[in-house]
Coordinates of C-alpha atoms in Angstrom, one line a residue:
Chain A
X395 CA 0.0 0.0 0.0
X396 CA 1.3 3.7 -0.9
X397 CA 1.4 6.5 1.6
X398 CA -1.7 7.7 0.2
X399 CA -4.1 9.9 2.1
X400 CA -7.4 11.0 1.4
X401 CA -9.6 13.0 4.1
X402 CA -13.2 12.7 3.8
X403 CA -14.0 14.1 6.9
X404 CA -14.9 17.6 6.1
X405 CA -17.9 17.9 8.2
X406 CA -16.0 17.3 11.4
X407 CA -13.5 19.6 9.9
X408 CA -11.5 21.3 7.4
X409 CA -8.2 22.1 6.5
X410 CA -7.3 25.7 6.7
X411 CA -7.0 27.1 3.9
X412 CA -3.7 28.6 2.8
X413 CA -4.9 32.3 2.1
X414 CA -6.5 31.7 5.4
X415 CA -3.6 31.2 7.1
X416 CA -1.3 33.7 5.6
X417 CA -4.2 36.0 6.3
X418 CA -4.1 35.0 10.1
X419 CA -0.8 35.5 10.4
X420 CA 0.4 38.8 10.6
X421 CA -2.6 39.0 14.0
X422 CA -0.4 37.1 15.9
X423 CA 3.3 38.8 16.6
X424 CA 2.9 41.6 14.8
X425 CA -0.9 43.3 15.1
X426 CA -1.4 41.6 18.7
X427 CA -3.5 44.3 19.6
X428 CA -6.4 43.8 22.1
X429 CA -9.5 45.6 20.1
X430 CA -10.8 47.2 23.2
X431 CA -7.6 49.0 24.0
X432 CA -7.6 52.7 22.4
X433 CA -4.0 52.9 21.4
X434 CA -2.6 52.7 18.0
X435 CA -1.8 48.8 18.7
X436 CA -5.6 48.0 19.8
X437 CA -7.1 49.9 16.9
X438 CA -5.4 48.0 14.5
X439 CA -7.0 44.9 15.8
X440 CA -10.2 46.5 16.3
X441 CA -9.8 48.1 12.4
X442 CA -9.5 44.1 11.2
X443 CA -12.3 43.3 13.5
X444 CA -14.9 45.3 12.4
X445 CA -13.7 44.5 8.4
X446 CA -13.9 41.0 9.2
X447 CA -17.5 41.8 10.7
X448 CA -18.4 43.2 7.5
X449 CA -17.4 40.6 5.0
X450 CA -18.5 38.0 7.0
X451 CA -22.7 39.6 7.4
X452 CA -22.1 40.0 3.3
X453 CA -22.1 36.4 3.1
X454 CA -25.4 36.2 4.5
X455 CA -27.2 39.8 3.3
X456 CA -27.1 40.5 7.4
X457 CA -25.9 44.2 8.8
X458 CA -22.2 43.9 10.4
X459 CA -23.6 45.4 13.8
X460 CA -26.2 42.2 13.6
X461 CA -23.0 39.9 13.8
X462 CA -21.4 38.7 17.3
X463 CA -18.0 36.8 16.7
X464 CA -18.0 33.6 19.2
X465 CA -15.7 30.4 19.9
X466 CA -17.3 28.4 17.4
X467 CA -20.9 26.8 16.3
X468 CA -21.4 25.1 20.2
X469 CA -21.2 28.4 21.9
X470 CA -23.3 30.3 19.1
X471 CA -26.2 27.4 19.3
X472 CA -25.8 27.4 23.1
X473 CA -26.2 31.4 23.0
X474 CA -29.3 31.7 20.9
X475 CA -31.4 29.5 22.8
X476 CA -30.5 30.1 26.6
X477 CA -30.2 33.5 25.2
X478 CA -33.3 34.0 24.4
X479 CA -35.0 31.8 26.9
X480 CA -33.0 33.6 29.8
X481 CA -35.0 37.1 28.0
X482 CA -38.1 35.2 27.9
X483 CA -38.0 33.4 31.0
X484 CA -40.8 31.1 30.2
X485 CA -42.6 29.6 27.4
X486 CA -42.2 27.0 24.3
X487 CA -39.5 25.7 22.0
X488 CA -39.9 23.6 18.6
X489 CA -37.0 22.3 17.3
X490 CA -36.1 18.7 15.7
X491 CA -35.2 15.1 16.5
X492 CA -32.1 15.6 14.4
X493 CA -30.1 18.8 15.6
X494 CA -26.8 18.5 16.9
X495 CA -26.0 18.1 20.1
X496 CA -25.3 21.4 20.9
X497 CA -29.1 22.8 20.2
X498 CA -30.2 19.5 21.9
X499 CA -28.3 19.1 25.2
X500 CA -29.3 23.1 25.9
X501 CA -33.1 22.3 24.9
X502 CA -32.8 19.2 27.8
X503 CA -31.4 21.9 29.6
X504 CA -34.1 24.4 29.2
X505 CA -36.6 22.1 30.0
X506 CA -35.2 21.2 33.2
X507 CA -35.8 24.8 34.3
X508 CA -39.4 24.8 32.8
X509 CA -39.7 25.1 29.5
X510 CA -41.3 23.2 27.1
X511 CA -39.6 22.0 23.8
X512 CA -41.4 20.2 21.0
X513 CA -38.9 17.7 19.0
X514 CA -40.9 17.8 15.8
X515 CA -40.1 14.2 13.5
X516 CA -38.4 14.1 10.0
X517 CA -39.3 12.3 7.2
X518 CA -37.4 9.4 5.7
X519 CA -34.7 12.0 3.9
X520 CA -34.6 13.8 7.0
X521 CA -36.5 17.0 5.8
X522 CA -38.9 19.2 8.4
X523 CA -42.4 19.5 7.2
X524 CA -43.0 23.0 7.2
X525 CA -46.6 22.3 8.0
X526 CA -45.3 20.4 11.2
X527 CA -43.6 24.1 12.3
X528 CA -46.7 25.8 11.5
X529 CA -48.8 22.8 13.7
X530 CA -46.2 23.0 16.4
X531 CA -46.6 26.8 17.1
X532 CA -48.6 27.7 19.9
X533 CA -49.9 31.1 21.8
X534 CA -46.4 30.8 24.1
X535 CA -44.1 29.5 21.3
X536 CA -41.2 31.5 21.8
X537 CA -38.0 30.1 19.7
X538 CA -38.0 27.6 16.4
X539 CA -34.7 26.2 16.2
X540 CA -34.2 24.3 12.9
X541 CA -30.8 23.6 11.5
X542 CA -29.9 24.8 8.0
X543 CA -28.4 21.6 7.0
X544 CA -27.9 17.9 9.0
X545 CA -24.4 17.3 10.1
X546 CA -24.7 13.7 9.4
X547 CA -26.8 13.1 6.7
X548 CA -26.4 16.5 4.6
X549 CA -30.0 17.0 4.3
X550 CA -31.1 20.6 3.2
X551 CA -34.1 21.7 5.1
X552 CA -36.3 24.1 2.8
X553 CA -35.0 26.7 6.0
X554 CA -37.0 30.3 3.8
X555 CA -40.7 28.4 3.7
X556 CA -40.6 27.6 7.7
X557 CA -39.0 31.5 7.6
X558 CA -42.3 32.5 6.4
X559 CA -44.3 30.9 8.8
X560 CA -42.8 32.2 12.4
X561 CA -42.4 35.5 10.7
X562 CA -45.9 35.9 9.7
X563 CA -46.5 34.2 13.5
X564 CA -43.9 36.7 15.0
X565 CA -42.3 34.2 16.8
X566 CA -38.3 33.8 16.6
X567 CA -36.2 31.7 14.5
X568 CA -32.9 30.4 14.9
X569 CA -31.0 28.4 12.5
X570 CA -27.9 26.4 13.1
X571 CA -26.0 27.1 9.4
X572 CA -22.2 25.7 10.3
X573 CA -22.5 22.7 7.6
X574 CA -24.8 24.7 5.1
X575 CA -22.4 28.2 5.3
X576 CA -21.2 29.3 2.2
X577 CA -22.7 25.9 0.1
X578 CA -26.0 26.8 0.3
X579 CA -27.8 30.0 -0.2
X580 CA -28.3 32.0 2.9
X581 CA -30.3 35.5 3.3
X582 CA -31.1 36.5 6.4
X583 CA -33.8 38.8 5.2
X584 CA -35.3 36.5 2.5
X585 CA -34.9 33.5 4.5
X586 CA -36.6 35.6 7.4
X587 CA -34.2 34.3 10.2
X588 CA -33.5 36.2 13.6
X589 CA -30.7 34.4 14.7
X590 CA -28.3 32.0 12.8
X591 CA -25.2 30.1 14.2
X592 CA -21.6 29.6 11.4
X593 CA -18.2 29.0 12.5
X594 CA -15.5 28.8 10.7
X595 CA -13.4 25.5 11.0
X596 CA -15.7 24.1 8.7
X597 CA -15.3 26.3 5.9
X598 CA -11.7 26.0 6.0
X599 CA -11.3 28.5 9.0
X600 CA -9.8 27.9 11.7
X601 CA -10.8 26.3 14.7
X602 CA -12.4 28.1 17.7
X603 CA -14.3 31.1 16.1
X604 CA -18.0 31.6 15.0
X605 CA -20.7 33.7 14.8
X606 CA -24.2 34.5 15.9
X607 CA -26.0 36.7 13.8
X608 CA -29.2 38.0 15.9
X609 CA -31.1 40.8 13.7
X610 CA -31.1 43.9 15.0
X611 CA -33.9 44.2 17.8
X612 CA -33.6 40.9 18.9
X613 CA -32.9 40.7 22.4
X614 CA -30.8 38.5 24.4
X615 CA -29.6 37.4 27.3
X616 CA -25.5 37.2 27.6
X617 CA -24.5 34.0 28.7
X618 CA -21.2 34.9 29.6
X619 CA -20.4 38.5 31.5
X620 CA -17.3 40.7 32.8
X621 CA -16.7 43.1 29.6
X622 CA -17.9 45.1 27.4
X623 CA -16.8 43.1 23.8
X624 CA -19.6 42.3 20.8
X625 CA -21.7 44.3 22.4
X626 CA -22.2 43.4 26.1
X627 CA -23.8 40.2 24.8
X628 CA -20.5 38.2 24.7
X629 CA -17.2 38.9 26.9
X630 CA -14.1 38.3 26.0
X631 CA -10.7 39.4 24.2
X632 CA -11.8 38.5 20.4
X633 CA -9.8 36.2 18.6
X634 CA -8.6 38.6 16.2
X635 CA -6.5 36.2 14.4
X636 CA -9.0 33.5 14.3
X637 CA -12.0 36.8 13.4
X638 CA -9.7 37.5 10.5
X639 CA -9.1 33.8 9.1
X640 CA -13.3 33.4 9.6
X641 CA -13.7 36.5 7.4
X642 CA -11.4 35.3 4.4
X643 CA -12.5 31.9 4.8
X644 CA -16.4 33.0 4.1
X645 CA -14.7 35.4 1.2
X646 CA -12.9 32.5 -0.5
X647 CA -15.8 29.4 -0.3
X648 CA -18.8 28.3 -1.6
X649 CA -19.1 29.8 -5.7
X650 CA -17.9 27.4 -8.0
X651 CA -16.5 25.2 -5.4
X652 CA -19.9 24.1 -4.8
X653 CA -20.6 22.7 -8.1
X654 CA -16.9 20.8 -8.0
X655 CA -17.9 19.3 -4.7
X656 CA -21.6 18.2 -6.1
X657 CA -19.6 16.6 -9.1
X658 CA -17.3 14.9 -6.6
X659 CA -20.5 14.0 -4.6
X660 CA -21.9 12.4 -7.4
X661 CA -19.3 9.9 -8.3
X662 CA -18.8 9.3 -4.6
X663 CA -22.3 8.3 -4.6
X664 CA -23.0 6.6 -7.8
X665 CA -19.4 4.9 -7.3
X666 CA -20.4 3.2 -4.2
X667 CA -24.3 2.3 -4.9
X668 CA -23.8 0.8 -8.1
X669 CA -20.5 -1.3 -7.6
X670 CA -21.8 -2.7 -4.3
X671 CA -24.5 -4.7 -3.4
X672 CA -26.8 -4.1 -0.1
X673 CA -26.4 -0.7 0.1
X674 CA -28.9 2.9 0.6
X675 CA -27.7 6.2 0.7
X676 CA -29.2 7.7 4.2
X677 CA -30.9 11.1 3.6
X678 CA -32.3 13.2 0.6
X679 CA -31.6 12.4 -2.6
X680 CA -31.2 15.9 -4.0
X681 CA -31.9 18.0 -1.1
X682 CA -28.5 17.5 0.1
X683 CA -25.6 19.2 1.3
X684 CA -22.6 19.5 -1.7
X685 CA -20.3 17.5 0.0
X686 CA -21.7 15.4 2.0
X687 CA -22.3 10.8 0.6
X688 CA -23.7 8.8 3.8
X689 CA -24.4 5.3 3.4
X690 CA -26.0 2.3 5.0
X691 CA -24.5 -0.9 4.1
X692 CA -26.3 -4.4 5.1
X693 CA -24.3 -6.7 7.0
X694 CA -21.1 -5.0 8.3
X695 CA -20.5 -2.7 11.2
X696 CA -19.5 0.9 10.3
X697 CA -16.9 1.2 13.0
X698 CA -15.2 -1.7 11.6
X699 CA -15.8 0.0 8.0
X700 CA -14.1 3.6 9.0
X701 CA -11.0 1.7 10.6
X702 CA -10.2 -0.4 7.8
X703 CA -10.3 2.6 5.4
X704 CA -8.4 4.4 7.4
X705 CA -5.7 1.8 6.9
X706 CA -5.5 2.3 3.5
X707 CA -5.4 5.8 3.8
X708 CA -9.2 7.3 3.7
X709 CA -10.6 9.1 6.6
X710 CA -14.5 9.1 7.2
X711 CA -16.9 8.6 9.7
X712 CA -19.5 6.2 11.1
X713 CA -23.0 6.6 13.1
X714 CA -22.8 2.8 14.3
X715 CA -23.6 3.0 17.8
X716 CA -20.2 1.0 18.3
X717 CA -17.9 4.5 17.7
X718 CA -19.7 6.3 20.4
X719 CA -19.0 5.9 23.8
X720 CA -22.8 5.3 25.4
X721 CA -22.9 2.9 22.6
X722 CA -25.9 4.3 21.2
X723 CA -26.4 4.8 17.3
X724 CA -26.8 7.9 15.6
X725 CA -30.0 9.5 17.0
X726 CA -30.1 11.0 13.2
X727 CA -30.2 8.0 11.8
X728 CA -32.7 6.6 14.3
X729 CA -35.3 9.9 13.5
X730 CA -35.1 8.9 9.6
X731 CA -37.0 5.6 10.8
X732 CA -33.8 3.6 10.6
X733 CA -33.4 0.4 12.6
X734 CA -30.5 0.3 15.0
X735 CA -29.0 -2.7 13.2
X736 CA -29.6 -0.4 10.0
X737 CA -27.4 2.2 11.9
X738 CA -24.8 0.3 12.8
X739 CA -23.7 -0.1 8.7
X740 CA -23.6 3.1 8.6
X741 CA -20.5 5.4 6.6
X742 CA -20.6 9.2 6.4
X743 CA -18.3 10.7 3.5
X744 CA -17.6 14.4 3.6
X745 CA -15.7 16.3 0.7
X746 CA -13.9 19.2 0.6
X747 CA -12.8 21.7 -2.4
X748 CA -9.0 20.2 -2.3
X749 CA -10.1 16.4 -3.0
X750 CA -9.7 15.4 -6.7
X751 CA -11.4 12.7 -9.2
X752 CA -8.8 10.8 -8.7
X753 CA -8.9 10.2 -5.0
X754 CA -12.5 9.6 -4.9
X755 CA -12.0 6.8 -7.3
X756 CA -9.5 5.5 -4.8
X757 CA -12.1 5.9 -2.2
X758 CA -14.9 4.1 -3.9
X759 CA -12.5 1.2 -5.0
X760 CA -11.2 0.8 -1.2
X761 CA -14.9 0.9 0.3
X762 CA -16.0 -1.6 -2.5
X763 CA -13.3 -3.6 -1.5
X764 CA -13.1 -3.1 2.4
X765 CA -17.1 -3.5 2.3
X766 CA -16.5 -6.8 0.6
X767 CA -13.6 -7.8 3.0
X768 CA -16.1 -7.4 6.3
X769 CA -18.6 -9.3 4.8
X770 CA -16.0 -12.0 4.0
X771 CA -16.3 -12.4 8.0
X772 CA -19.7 -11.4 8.6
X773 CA -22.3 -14.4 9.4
X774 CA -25.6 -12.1 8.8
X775 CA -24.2 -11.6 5.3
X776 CA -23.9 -14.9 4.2
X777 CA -27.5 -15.5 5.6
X778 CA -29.6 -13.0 3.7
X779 CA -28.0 -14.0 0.8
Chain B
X199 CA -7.6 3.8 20.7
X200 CA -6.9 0.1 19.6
X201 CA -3.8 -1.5 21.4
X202 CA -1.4 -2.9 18.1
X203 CA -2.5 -6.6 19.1
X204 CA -5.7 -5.8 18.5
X205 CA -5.4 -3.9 15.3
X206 CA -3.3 -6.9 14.1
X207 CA -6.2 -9.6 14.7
X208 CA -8.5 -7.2 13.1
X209 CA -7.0 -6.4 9.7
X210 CA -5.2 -10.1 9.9
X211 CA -7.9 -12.1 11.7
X212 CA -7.1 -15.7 12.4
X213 CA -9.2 -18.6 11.8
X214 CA -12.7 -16.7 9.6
X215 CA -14.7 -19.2 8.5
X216 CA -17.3 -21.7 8.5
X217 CA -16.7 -25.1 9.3
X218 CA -18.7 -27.2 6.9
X219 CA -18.2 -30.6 9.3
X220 CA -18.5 -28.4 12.3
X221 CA -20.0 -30.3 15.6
X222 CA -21.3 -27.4 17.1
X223 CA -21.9 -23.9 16.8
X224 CA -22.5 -21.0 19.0
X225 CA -24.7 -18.4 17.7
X226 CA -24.3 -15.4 20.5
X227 CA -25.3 -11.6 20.4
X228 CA -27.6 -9.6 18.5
X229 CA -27.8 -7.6 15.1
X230 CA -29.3 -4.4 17.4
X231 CA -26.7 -4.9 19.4
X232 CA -24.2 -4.6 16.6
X233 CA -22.4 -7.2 17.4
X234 CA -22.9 -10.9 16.0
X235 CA -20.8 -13.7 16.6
X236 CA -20.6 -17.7 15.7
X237 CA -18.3 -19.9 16.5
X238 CA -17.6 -23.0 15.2
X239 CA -15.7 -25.9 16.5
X240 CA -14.9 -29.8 15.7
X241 CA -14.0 -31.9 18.8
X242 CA -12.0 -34.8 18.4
X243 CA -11.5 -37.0 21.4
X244 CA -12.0 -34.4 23.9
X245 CA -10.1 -31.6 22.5
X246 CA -11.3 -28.4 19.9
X247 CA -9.8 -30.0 16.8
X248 CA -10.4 -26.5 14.8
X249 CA -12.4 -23.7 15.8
X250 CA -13.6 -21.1 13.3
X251 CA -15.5 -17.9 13.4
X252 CA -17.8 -15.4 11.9
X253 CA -18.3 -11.8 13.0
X254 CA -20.6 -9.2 12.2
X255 CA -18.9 -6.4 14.3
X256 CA -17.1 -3.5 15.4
X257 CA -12.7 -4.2 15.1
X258 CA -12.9 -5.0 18.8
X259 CA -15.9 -7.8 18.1
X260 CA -13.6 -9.3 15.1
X261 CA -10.7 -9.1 17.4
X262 CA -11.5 -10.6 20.3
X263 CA -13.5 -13.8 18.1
X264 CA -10.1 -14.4 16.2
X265 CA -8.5 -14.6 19.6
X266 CA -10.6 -16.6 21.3
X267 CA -10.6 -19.0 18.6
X268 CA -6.6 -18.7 18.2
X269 CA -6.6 -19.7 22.1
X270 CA -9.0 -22.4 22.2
X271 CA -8.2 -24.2 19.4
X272 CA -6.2 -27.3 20.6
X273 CA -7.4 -27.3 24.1
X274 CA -9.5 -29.7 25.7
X275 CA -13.2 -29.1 26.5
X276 CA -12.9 -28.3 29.8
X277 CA -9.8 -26.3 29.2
X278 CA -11.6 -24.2 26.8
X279 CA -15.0 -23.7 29.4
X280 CA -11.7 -22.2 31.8
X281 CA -11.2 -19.6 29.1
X282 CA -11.9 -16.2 30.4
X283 CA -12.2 -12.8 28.9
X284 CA -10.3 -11.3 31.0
X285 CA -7.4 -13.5 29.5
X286 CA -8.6 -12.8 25.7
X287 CA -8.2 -8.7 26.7
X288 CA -4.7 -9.7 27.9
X289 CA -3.4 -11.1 25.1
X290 CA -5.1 -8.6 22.9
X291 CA -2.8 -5.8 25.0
X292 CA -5.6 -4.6 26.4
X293 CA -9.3 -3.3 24.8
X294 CA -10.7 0.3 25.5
X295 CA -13.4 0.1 28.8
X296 CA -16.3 0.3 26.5
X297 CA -15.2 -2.7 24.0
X298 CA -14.7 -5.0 27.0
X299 CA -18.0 -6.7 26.1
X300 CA -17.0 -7.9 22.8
X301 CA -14.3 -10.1 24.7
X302 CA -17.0 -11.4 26.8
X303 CA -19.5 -12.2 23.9
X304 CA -16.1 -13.9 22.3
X305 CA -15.7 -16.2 25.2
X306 CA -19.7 -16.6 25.5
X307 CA -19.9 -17.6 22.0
X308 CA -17.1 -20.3 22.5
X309 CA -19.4 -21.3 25.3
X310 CA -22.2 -21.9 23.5
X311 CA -20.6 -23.7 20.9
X312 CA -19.1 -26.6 23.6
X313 CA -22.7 -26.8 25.5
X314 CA -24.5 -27.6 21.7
X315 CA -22.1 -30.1 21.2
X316 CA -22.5 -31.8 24.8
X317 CA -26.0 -31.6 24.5
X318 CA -26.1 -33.2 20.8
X319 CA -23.7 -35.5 21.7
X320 CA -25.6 -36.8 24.9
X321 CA -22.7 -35.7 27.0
X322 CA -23.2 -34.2 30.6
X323 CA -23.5 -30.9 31.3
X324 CA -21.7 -29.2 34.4
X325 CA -24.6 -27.1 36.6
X326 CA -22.2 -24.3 36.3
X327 CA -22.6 -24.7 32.0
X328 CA -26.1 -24.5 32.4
X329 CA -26.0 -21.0 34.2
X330 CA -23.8 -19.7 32.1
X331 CA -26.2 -20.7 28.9
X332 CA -29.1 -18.9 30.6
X333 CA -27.1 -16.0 31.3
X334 CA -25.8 -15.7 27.6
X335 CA -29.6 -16.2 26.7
X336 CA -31.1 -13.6 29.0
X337 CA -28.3 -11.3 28.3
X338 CA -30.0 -11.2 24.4
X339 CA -30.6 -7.8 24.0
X340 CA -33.9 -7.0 22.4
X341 CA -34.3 -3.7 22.1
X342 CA -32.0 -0.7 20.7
X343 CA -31.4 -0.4 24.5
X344 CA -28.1 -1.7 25.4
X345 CA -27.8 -4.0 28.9
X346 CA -24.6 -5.7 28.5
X347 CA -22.0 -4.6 31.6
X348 CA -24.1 -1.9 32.5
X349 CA -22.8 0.1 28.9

């Protein structure tokens, strides 16, 4: 076997981009500035700040002053909804059964101090009924959380249409965007959101920055205190470096890239389904994220799967219940109507814009291969056959 | 994660296979569980002539099943009941807390296999055999719920 190495794991994360980087650089030992400080020094940083504010709200038709730089897509999800629930204090959340951890473990959260969440179901793509929202919404409804686009299973929710409804309702909405940013279209004012979550180490950024865009009159609750930065809603030195890498990150994604990856996508897809037997691809068909192949394949564990690929050199990622430490399978997965034996088979592939044709053929070849290799040892195999 | 033991049995695993003259199998685990496991064996005189294995499983599953049949194979029946997990996680160099269970379902499934061939073969059954095949069989999981070691 050659050296070779092929990482199809960009929706954990992404390599930083090289303009990124050079971009970051000169924020470290040279304009080290803090932005709050009023000397020459600190206004330099606070100059790049408020730039980096302003191409990053371009990228989604948002003001700059509507933009408040975080740590990343965790704090940002965690922010809008205790955020808002703290400035509420009571009432009702609707959100999904297949959000991230980070909008679920604050909803369990929230309902532990009284308020009530609705987990609305998916269909078997994993798409939101926007008729469910609309059902869902009642006279003390105060926050709709729906993410932009599934970690896990790429699917594109149709994010504008539920827009329409809790606008017309004037009741909030809050979208977590960190796998959809700068693939899919996003317009704050035509999409009618109020508050949407990006970060940047997935957009080839680097790690440990994000935003929260909350449009202007939208109040919230800071959940962190002691200065005055972004604000008063978030304290804390801002990463300047990390602000500037976001900000040319956003600038140089999405655009054509998008239609190399869907290309890419394709043949990772079609590769796999038809030169292997016993397989489904988990999610939408076409309402799906650019980069992002997941499949279930009968018979073989997906832990197993990701480990022997890895081997030979290609990185990806499983929702078998056997990669996660409580041993449960991908809760994703499970929403979509999946069987847990279903999920255990399970194989996420995420591009990025620096694969080639060439690797993905590799890829296909070593998961046709590795695929055939598990069920080699694999008892329930042999038996549906 | 994986000690270099175990990664070895997993990409190299000893012993996959069915055995077409098998005496006895053991059939353990459960496809909600994710794991699967059979284990096959051939007895002559009173000792595991061959033992072979198929796994449907995470690397830890595969592992510890090509261990437990590397180990077993050659010993005598009551030799291979003395097999315990804890000595398949040794030799593997050790399995991360959460995979433990695989190296019991390994040893269970070797279990199984030498209390379907007693029983076929009219043999006698030690009291402490018979508990340990209606642990294996309560221990089925049947739900998406996992119950084995309390993971």
């Amino acid at each position: 076997m050659d050296n070779k190495r092929i990482y199809l794991d960009h929706a954990a994360t992404t390599p930083v981009a090289k303009e990124v980087f050079e971009a970051m650089l000169p924020y470290f030992s040279e304009r080290y500035g803090n932005a709050s400080s009023l000397h020459s020094f600190g206004q330099e940083a606070k100059d790049a700040l408020e730039e980096s504010r302003e191409r990053i709200a371009k990228r989604m038709n948002s003001g700059a002053e509507e933009i408040i730089f975080t740590s990343g897509g965790t704090e940002s999800n965690n922010l809008a909804l205790k955020g808002i629930a703290a400035r509420k204090g009571k009432g009702h959340i609707i959100t999904s059964k297949i959000e991230h951890a980070s909008i679920l473990a604050p909803c369990r959260e929230l309902v532990n101090q009284g308020f009530s969440v609705t987990y609305l179901d998916v269909d078997e793509y994993g798409l939101v009924d926007p008729g469910d929202v609309a059902g869902a919404l009642r006279e003390d409804t105060i926050l709709v959380s729906i993410g932009h686009a599934n970690n896990e299973v790429g699917t594109v929710q149709d994010i504008g249409e539920i827009g329409k409804i809790t606008r017309e309702k004037g009741v909030l909405l809050h979208t977590d965007a960190c796998q959809s940013f700068t693939k899919e279209e996003l317009d704050v004012k035509k999409q009618c959101l109020d508050l949407v979550s990006i970060n940047a180490h997935k957009i080839h950024g680097p790690k440990g920055v994000g935003a929260l865009y909350i449009r202007e009159g939208v109040k919230i609750i800071p959940q962190s205190q002691g200065g005055e930065h972004e604000k008063n809603i978030r304290a804390g030195t801002e990463n300047v470096a990390g602000i500037v890498g976001f900000a040319k990150a956003a600038e140089i994604t999405g655009g054509k890239q998008v239609g190399y990856m869907k290309g890419l996508r394709d043949q990772l897809i079609k590769g796999v389904l038809s030169g292997v037997e016993g397989v489904r691809l988990n999610g939408h068909p076409e309402k799906r994220l650019c980069n992002n192949a997941n499949y279930g394949f009968e018979g073989i564990e997906g832990e197993a799967l990701l480990l022997r690929l890895d081997m030979r050199g290609v990185a990806c990622s499983t929702g078998s219940a056997c990669s996660s430490r409580s041993l449960m399978p991908s809760h994703v997965l499970l929403a979509l109507g999946l069987k847990p034996e279903e999920c255990h088979g399970s194989l996420r592939a995420t591009l990025g814009m620096e694969n080639t044709k060439e690797e993905i053929d590799y890829a296909i070849q070593a998961i046709k291969e590795e695929v055939s290799n598990l069920r080699g040892i694999s008892p329930f195999w042999k038996r549906k056959q | 994660m994986y000690s270099k033991e175990v990664m070895e049995h997993f990409m190299h695993p000893r012993n996959v296979g069915e055995l077409a003259d098998a005496d006895a199998v053991g059939e353990v685990g459960n496809p909600v569980c994710g794991d699967i496991m059979w284990i096959y064996i051939k007895v002559k005189g009173d000792r595991l002539a061959d033992v072979k294995f198929k796994t449907l499983g995470c690397a830890a599953a595969i592992a510890t099943s090509s261990k437990v049949t590397e180990l077993a194979k050659g010993m005598t029946i009551d030799e291979a009941l003395e097999l315990s997990n804890k000595q398949i996680v040794e030799s593997l160099g050790g399995l991360p807390p959460v995979k433990v269970h695989c190296s019991v379902l390994a040893v269970d499934g070797l279990k199984e296999a030498i209390y379907d061939y007693l029983k076929k073969n009219g043999r006698p059954v030690s009291e402490k055999l018979v508990r340990e095949h209606e642990r294996i069989n309560s221990e089925k999981c049947e739900t998406g719920e996992h119950s084995h070691n309390g993971k």
